[in-house]
Coordinates of N, CA and C in Angstrom, one line a residue:
A1 N 109.1 32.0 80.9 CA 108.7 33.4 80.7 C 108.5 34.0 82.1
K2 N 109.4 34.7 82.6 CA 109.4 35.3 83.9 C 108.7 36.7 83.9
I3 N 107.7 36.9 84.7 CA 107.0 38.2 84.8 C 107.5 38.8 86.0
D4 N 108.1 40.0 85.9 CA 108.7 40.7 87.0 C 108.3 42.1 87.1
G5 N 108.7 42.8 88.2 CA 108.5 44.2 88.3 C 107.1 44.6 88.8
K6 N 106.9 45.9 88.8 CA 105.7 46.5 89.3 C 104.8 46.8 88.1
W7 N 103.5 46.7 88.3 CA 102.5 46.8 87.2 C 101.4 47.8 87.6
K8 N 101.3 48.9 86.8 CA 100.2 49.8 87.0 C 99.0 49.4 86.2
N9 N 99.2 49.0 85.0 CA 98.1 48.7 84.0 C 98.1 47.2 83.8
A10 N 96.9 46.7 83.5 CA 96.7 45.3 83.2 C 97.3 45.0 81.8
D11 N 97.7 43.8 81.6 CA 98.1 43.2 80.3 C 96.8 42.8 79.6
I12 N 96.5 43.3 78.4 CA 95.2 43.0 77.8 C 95.4 42.1 76.5
K13 N 96.5 41.6 76.2 CA 96.8 40.8 75.0 C 96.6 39.3 75.4
H14 N 95.9 38.6 74.5 CA 95.7 37.2 74.6 C 97.0 36.5 74.5
L15 N 97.2 35.4 75.2 CA 98.4 34.6 75.2 C 98.0 33.2 74.6
N16 N 98.5 32.9 73.4 CA 98.3 31.6 72.8 C 99.6 30.8 72.8
I17 N 99.7 29.8 73.6 CA 100.9 29.0 73.7 C 100.9 27.9 72.7
T18 N 101.5 28.2 71.5 CA 101.5 27.2 70.4 C 102.8 27.4 69.6
G19 N 103.2 26.4 68.8 CA 104.3 26.5 67.9 C 105.6 26.2 68.6
W20 N 105.6 25.5 69.7 CA 106.8 25.1 70.4 C 107.0 23.6 70.4
R21 N 108.2 23.1 70.6 CA 108.4 21.7 70.7 C 108.7 21.5 72.2
T22 N 107.9 20.8 72.9 CA 108.1 20.6 74.4 C 108.2 19.1 74.7
S23 N 108.7 18.8 75.9 CA 108.8 17.4 76.4 C 108.7 17.5 77.9
S24 N 108.8 16.3 78.5 CA 108.8 16.3 80.0 C 110.1 17.0 80.5
D25 N 111.1 17.0 79.8 CA 112.4 17.6 80.2 C 112.4 19.1 79.8
Y26 N 111.7 19.5 78.8 CA 111.7 20.8 78.3 C 110.3 21.4 78.1
H27 N 109.8 22.0 79.2 CA 108.5 22.5 79.3 C 108.5 24.0 79.2
I28 N 107.3 24.6 79.0 CA 107.1 26.0 79.0 C 106.6 26.4 80.4
K29 N 107.3 27.4 81.0 CA 106.8 27.8 82.3 C 106.6 29.3 82.3
I30 N 105.4 29.8 82.7 CA 105.1 31.2 82.7 C 104.7 31.5 84.2
Y31 N 105.5 32.4 84.8 CA 105.3 32.6 86.2 C 105.7 34.0 86.6
T32 N 105.2 34.4 87.8 CA 105.5 35.7 88.3 C 106.5 35.6 89.4
T33 N 107.4 36.6 89.5 CA 108.3 36.7 90.6 C 107.6 37.3 91.8
P34 N 108.1 37.3 93.0 CA 107.4 37.8 94.2 C 107.0 39.3 94.0
E35 N 107.8 40.1 93.3 CA 107.4 41.5 93.1 C 106.2 41.7 92.3
A36 N 105.9 40.8 91.3 CA 104.8 40.9 90.4 C 103.6 40.0 90.8
R37 N 103.8 39.2 91.9 CA 102.8 38.2 92.2 C 101.8 38.7 93.3
H38 N 100.5 38.3 93.1 CA 99.5 38.6 94.1 C 99.8 37.9 95.4
K39 N 99.1 38.3 96.5 CA 99.3 37.7 97.8 C 98.1 36.9 98.2
G40 N 97.3 36.4 97.3 CA 96.2 35.6 97.6 C 94.9 36.3 97.5
V41 N 94.9 37.6 97.2 CA 93.8 38.5 96.9 C 94.1 39.3 95.7
W42 N 93.0 39.7 95.0 CA 93.2 40.5 93.7 C 93.9 41.8 94.1
D43 N 94.9 42.1 93.3 CA 95.8 43.3 93.5 C 96.1 44.0 92.2
N44 N 95.5 45.2 92.0 CA 95.7 45.9 90.8 C 97.1 46.5 90.7
S45 N 98.0 46.3 91.7 CA 99.3 46.8 91.6 C 100.3 45.6 91.2
K46 N 99.7 44.4 91.0 CA 100.5 43.3 90.6 C 100.2 42.9 89.2
Y47 N 100.9 42.0 88.6 CA 100.7 41.6 87.2 C 99.3 41.0 87.1
R48 N 98.5 41.3 86.1 CA 97.2 40.8 85.8 C 96.9 40.8 84.3
L49 N 96.2 39.8 83.9 CA 95.8 39.6 82.5 C 94.3 39.7 82.4
E50 N 93.8 40.8 81.8 CA 92.4 41.1 81.7 C 92.0 41.2 80.2
V51 N 91.0 40.4 79.8 CA 90.6 40.5 78.4 C 89.1 40.7 78.4
S52 N 88.6 41.3 77.3 CA 87.2 41.6 77.2 C 86.6 40.8 76.1
Y53 N 87.3 39.8 75.5 CA 86.7 38.8 74.6 C 87.6 37.6 74.6
G54 N 87.1 36.4 74.2 CA 87.8 35.2 74.1 C 88.4 34.7 75.4
S55 N 89.4 33.8 75.3 CA 90.1 33.2 76.5 C 91.4 33.9 76.7
P56 N 91.7 34.4 77.9 CA 93.0 35.1 78.1 C 94.2 34.3 77.7
I57 N 94.2 33.0 78.2 CA 95.3 32.1 77.9 C 94.8 30.8 77.2
T58 N 95.3 30.5 76.1 CA 95.0 29.2 75.4 C 96.3 28.4 75.3
V59 N 96.2 27.2 75.8 CA 97.4 26.3 75.8 C 97.2 25.2 74.8
E60 N 98.1 25.2 73.8 CA 98.0 24.2 72.7 C 99.2 23.3 72.7
E61 N 100.1 23.5 73.7 CA 101.4 22.6 73.8 C 101.2 21.7 74.9
P62 N 101.8 20.5 74.9 CA 101.6 19.5 75.9 C 102.3 19.6 77.2
Y63 N 103.3 20.4 77.3 CA 104.0 20.5 78.6 C 104.2 21.9 79.0
V64 N 103.2 22.4 79.8 CA 103.1 23.8 80.2 C 102.9 24.0 81.7
R65 N 103.5 25.0 82.3 CA 103.3 25.3 83.7 C 102.9 26.8 83.7
I66 N 101.8 27.1 84.4 CA 101.3 28.5 84.6 C 101.2 28.7 86.1
E67 N 101.9 29.7 86.6 CA 102.1 29.8 88.1 C 102.0 31.3 88.5
G68 N 101.1 31.6 89.4 CA 101.1 32.9 90.1 C 100.5 34.1 89.3
I69 N 99.6 33.8 88.4 CA 99.1 34.9 87.5 C 97.6 35.2 88.0
Q70 N 97.3 36.5 87.9 CA 95.9 37.0 88.0 C 95.3 37.1 86.7
I71 N 94.1 36.4 86.5 CA 93.5 36.4 85.2 C 92.0 36.8 85.4
Y72 N 91.6 37.7 84.6 CA 90.2 38.2 84.7 C 89.5 38.0 83.3
L73 N 88.5 37.2 83.3 CA 87.7 37.0 82.1 C 86.5 38.0 82.2
N74 N 86.7 39.1 81.6 CA 85.8 40.3 81.7 C 84.8 40.4 80.6
H75 N 84.0 39.4 80.3 CA 83.0 39.4 79.3 C 82.0 38.2 79.5
N76 N 81.1 38.1 78.6 CA 80.0 37.1 78.7 C 79.9 36.2 77.5
E77 N 81.0 36.1 76.7 CA 81.0 35.2 75.5 C 80.9 33.7 76.0
S78 N 80.2 32.9 75.2 CA 80.1 31.5 75.5 C 81.4 30.7 75.3
E79 N 81.5 29.6 76.0 CA 82.6 28.7 75.8 C 84.0 29.3 75.9
S80 N 84.2 30.3 76.8 CA 85.5 30.9 77.0 C 86.0 30.4 78.4
A81 N 87.3 30.5 78.6 CA 87.9 30.1 79.9 C 89.0 31.0 80.2
G82 N 89.3 31.3 81.5 CA 90.5 32.0 81.9 C 91.7 31.3 81.3
I83 N 91.8 30.0 81.5 CA 92.8 29.2 80.8 C 92.1 28.1 80.1
M84 N 92.2 28.2 78.7 CA 91.6 27.2 77.8 C 92.7 26.2 77.4
L85 N 92.4 24.9 77.7 CA 93.4 23.8 77.4 C 92.9 23.1 76.1
N86 N 93.6 23.4 75.0 CA 93.3 22.8 73.7 C 94.5 21.9 73.2
V87 N 95.0 21.0 74.1 CA 96.1 20.2 73.7 C 95.6 18.9 73.0
S88 N 96.2 18.6 71.9 CA 95.7 17.5 71.0 C 96.5 16.2 71.1
E89 N 97.4 16.2 72.1 CA 98.2 15.0 72.3 C 98.4 14.8 73.8
Y90 N 99.2 13.8 74.1 CA 99.5 13.6 75.5 C 100.1 14.8 76.1
S91 N 99.6 15.2 77.3 CA 100.1 16.4 78.0 C 100.3 16.2 79.5
D92 N 101.2 17.1 80.0 CA 101.3 17.2 81.5 C 101.3 18.7 81.7
T93 N 100.1 19.2 82.0 CA 99.9 20.6 82.2 C 99.7 20.9 83.7
R94 N 100.4 21.9 84.2 CA 100.2 22.2 85.6 C 99.9 23.7 85.8
I95 N 98.8 23.9 86.5 CA 98.3 25.3 86.8 C 98.2 25.5 88.3
S96 N 99.0 26.4 88.8 CA 99.1 26.6 90.2 C 99.3 28.0 90.7
H97 N 98.8 28.3 91.9 CA 98.9 29.6 92.6 C 98.4 30.8 91.8
N98 N 97.3 30.6 91.0 CA 96.7 31.6 90.2 C 95.4 32.1 90.9
L99 N 95.1 33.4 90.6 CA 93.8 33.9 90.9 C 93.1 34.0 89.5
I100 N 91.9 33.4 89.4 CA 91.2 33.4 88.1 C 89.8 33.8 88.4
K101 N 89.3 35.0 87.9 CA 88.0 35.4 88.2 C 87.2 35.7 86.9
G102 N 85.8 35.6 87.1 CA 84.9 35.9 86.1 C 84.2 37.2 86.5
T103 N 83.2 37.6 85.8 CA 82.5 38.9 86.1 C 81.6 38.8 87.3
G104 N 81.1 37.6 87.6 CA 80.2 37.4 88.7 C 78.8 37.6 88.3
K105 N 78.5 37.9 87.1 CA 77.2 38.1 86.6 C 77.1 37.7 85.1
S106 N 76.0 37.1 84.7 CA 75.7 36.9 83.3 C 76.9 36.3 82.5
M107 N 77.6 35.3 83.0 CA 78.7 34.7 82.2 C 78.1 33.9 81.0
G108 N 78.8 33.8 79.9 CA 78.3 33.1 78.7 C 78.2 31.6 79.0
K109 N 77.4 30.9 78.3 CA 77.1 29.5 78.4 C 78.5 28.8 78.3
G110 N 78.7 27.9 79.3 CA 79.9 27.0 79.2 C 81.2 27.7 79.7
S111 N 81.2 28.9 80.1 CA 82.4 29.6 80.5 C 83.0 29.0 81.8
A112 N 84.3 29.1 81.9 CA 84.9 28.5 83.1 C 86.2 29.2 83.4
G113 N 86.7 29.0 84.6 CA 88.0 29.5 85.0 C 89.1 28.7 84.3
V114 N 89.0 27.4 84.3 CA 89.9 26.5 83.5 C 89.0 25.5 82.8
A115 N 89.3 25.2 81.5 CA 88.5 24.2 80.8 C 89.3 23.5 79.7
S116 N 88.8 22.3 79.3 CA 89.4 21.6 78.2 C 88.2 21.2 77.3
F117 N 88.3 21.5 76.0 CA 87.3 21.1 75.1 C 87.9 20.2 74.0
T118 N 89.1 19.7 74.1 CA 89.7 18.9 73.1 C 89.8 17.4 73.6
N119 N 89.2 16.5 72.9 CA 89.2 15.1 73.3 C 90.5 14.4 73.0
T120 N 91.2 14.1 74.1 CA 92.4 13.3 74.0 C 92.3 12.0 74.7
G121 N 91.1 11.6 75.1 CA 90.9 10.5 75.9 C 91.5 10.7 77.3
Y122 N 92.1 9.7 77.8 CA 92.8 9.8 79.1 C 94.2 10.3 79.1
S123 N 94.7 10.4 77.9 CA 96.2 10.7 77.7 C 96.6 12.0 78.2
S124 N 95.8 13.0 78.3 CA 96.2 14.3 78.8 C 96.1 14.3 80.3
V125 N 97.1 14.9 81.0 CA 97.1 15.0 82.4 C 97.1 16.5 82.8
Y126 N 96.1 16.9 83.6 CA 96.0 18.3 84.0 C 96.1 18.3 85.5
K127 N 97.0 19.1 86.1 CA 97.2 19.2 87.5 C 96.9 20.7 87.9
L128 N 95.8 20.9 88.7 CA 95.5 22.2 89.2 C 95.6 22.2 90.7
F129 N 96.4 23.1 91.3 CA 96.6 23.1 92.7 C 96.9 24.5 93.2
N130 N 96.4 24.8 94.4 CA 96.6 26.1 95.1 C 96.1 27.3 94.3
N131 N 95.0 27.2 93.6 CA 94.4 28.3 92.8 C 93.2 28.8 93.6
I132 N 92.8 30.0 93.3 CA 91.6 30.6 93.8 C 90.8 31.0 92.5
I133 N 89.6 30.4 92.3 CA 88.8 30.6 91.1 C 87.4 31.0 91.6
Y134 N 87.0 32.2 91.1 CA 85.7 32.7 91.7 C 85.0 33.6 90.7
D135 N 83.7 33.8 91.0 CA 82.8 34.6 90.2 C 82.5 34.1 88.8
F136 N 82.5 32.8 88.6 CA 82.0 32.2 87.4 C 80.6 31.7 87.7
S137 N 79.7 32.7 87.6 CA 78.3 32.4 88.0 C 77.3 33.0 87.1
S138 N 76.1 32.7 87.3 CA 74.9 33.3 86.6 C 74.9 33.0 85.1
G139 N 75.1 31.7 84.8 CA 75.0 31.3 83.4 C 74.9 29.8 83.4
E140 N 74.4 29.3 82.2 CA 74.2 27.9 82.0 C 75.6 27.2 81.9
S141 N 75.8 26.1 82.6 CA 77.0 25.3 82.6 C 78.3 26.1 82.9
V142 N 78.2 27.2 83.7 CA 79.3 28.0 84.0 C 80.0 27.4 85.3
S143 N 81.3 27.3 85.3 CA 82.0 26.6 86.3 C 83.4 27.2 86.6
G144 N 83.9 26.8 87.8 CA 85.3 27.1 88.1 C 86.2 26.3 87.2
V145 N 86.0 25.0 87.2 CA 86.8 24.1 86.3 C 85.8 23.2 85.6
K146 N 86.0 23.1 84.3 CA 85.2 22.2 83.4 C 86.2 21.1 83.0
T147 N 86.0 19.8 83.6 CA 86.9 18.7 83.4 C 86.6 17.8 82.3
Q148 N 86.3 18.3 81.1 CA 86.1 17.5 80.0 C 87.4 16.9 79.5
F149 N 87.5 15.6 79.2 CA 88.6 15.0 78.6 C 89.9 15.0 79.3
G150 N 90.5 13.9 79.6 CA 91.8 13.8 80.3 C 91.7 13.3 81.7
T151 N 92.8 13.2 82.3 CA 93.0 12.8 83.7 C 93.3 14.1 84.5
W152 N 92.5 14.4 85.5 CA 92.6 15.6 86.2 C 93.0 15.4 87.7
Y153 N 93.9 16.2 88.2 CA 94.2 16.2 89.6 C 93.9 17.6 90.1
I154 N 92.9 17.7 90.9 CA 92.5 19.1 91.4 C 92.6 19.1 92.9
Y155 N 93.7 19.7 93.4 CA 94.0 19.6 94.8 C 94.2 21.0 95.4
N156 N 93.7 21.2 96.6 CA 93.9 22.4 97.4 C 93.6 23.7 96.8
N157 N 92.5 23.7 96.1 CA 92.0 25.0 95.4 C 90.8 25.6 96.2
T158 N 90.6 26.8 96.0 CA 89.4 27.5 96.6 C 88.5 28.0 95.5
F159 N 87.2 27.6 95.6 CA 86.2 28.0 94.6 C 85.2 28.8 95.3
Y160 N 84.8 30.0 94.8 CA 83.8 30.8 95.5 C 82.9 31.5 94.4
N161 N 81.6 31.5 94.7 CA 80.6 32.2 93.8 C 80.7 31.7 92.4
N162 N 80.7 30.4 92.2 CA 80.7 29.8 90.9 C 79.3 29.0 90.8
T163 N 78.7 29.0 89.6 CA 77.6 28.1 89.4 C 77.9 26.7 89.8
Y164 N 79.0 26.2 89.3 CA 79.5 24.9 89.7 C 81.0 25.1 90.0
A165 N 81.5 24.5 91.0 CA 82.9 24.6 91.3 C 83.7 23.8 90.4
I166 N 83.4 22.5 90.4 CA 84.0 21.5 89.4 C 82.9 20.8 88.7
Y167 N 82.9 20.9 87.4 CA 81.8 20.4 86.5 C 82.4 19.5 85.5
N168 N 81.9 18.2 85.6 CA 82.3 17.2 84.7 C 81.1 16.7 83.8
P169 N 80.9 17.4 82.6 CA 79.7 17.1 81.8 C 79.8 15.8 81.1
I170 N 81.0 15.3 80.7 CA 81.2 14.1 80.0 C 82.1 13.2 80.7
S171 N 81.6 12.1 81.3 CA 82.5 11.3 82.1 C 83.2 10.1 81.4
D172 N 82.8 9.9 80.1 CA 83.3 8.8 79.3 C 84.9 8.8 79.1
N173 N 85.4 10.0 78.9 CA 86.8 10.2 78.6 C 87.5 11.0 79.7
D174 N 87.1 10.8 80.9 CA 87.7 11.6 82.0 C 88.0 10.7 83.2
K175 N 89.0 11.1 83.9 CA 89.3 10.6 85.3 C 89.5 11.8 86.1
V176 N 88.7 12.0 87.1 CA 88.8 13.3 87.9 C 89.2 12.9 89.4
N177 N 90.3 13.4 89.9 CA 90.7 13.2 91.2 C 90.6 14.5 91.9
V178 N 89.8 14.6 93.0 CA 89.6 15.9 93.7 C 89.9 15.7 95.2
K179 N 90.8 16.5 95.7 CA 91.1 16.4 97.1 C 91.3 17.8 97.7
N180 N 90.8 18.0 98.9 CA 91.1 19.1 99.8 C 90.8 20.4 99.1
N181 N 89.7 20.5 98.4 CA 89.2 21.8 97.8 C 88.1 22.4 98.7
L182 N 88.1 23.7 98.7 CA 87.0 24.4 99.4 C 86.1 25.1 98.3
A183 N 84.8 24.8 98.4 CA 83.8 25.3 97.5 C 82.7 25.9 98.3
Q184 N 82.4 27.2 98.1 CA 81.4 27.9 98.8 C 80.6 28.8 97.8
K185 N 79.3 29.0 98.1 CA 78.4 29.8 97.4 C 78.3 29.4 95.9
C186 N 77.9 28.1 95.7 CA 77.7 27.6 94.4 C 76.3 27.0 94.3
K187 N 75.8 26.9 93.1 CA 74.5 26.3 92.9 C 74.6 24.8 93.2
D188 N 75.6 24.1 92.7 CA 75.9 22.7 92.9 C 77.5 22.6 92.8
C189 N 78.1 22.4 93.9 CA 79.6 22.6 93.9 C 80.3 21.5 93.1
F190 N 79.9 20.3 93.1 CA 80.6 19.2 92.4 C 79.6 18.4 91.6
V191 N 79.8 18.4 90.3 CA 78.8 17.8 89.4 C 79.6 16.8 88.5
G192 N 79.0 15.6 88.4 CA 79.5 14.6 87.4 C 80.5 13.7 88.1

């Protein structure tokens, strides 16, 4: 799904990625072209997904790539995420080059920039790299990334003004690999 062109208004419709048959050879890729992509800072003239309830993107398919999107979680509901990973089988999910932001105030309990709440043991693999995740702060268990369930590779991301940059509340079914991330202005940057 190629997102192209100039954007004056935000996209406000939730995206639920479900109902597809995917594999390692046939994955779903959602990405912006250079004309629609941010340049590392929030830009209201580029493509952006802004929602005032729920999770902007929910991934329920095992092979998905999300690249170069601006996502704004503009509410304080509990257990919401900019990108919610609800994959119930083996997965290879890659999230890269995105800007994901929260409100920066009074976020709902358990909110995150990226989170998984579905227990697949170690079989799900999540790769997050070159993202900027910020303003997930001022709430209980609020984080840039919540690494519940699966094997995580979190490389070269920037986290700013999050209660927790990377939060691992349950370590029994997780393997978390973290390299070369920058985390500033957080209550406790790396937990678990």
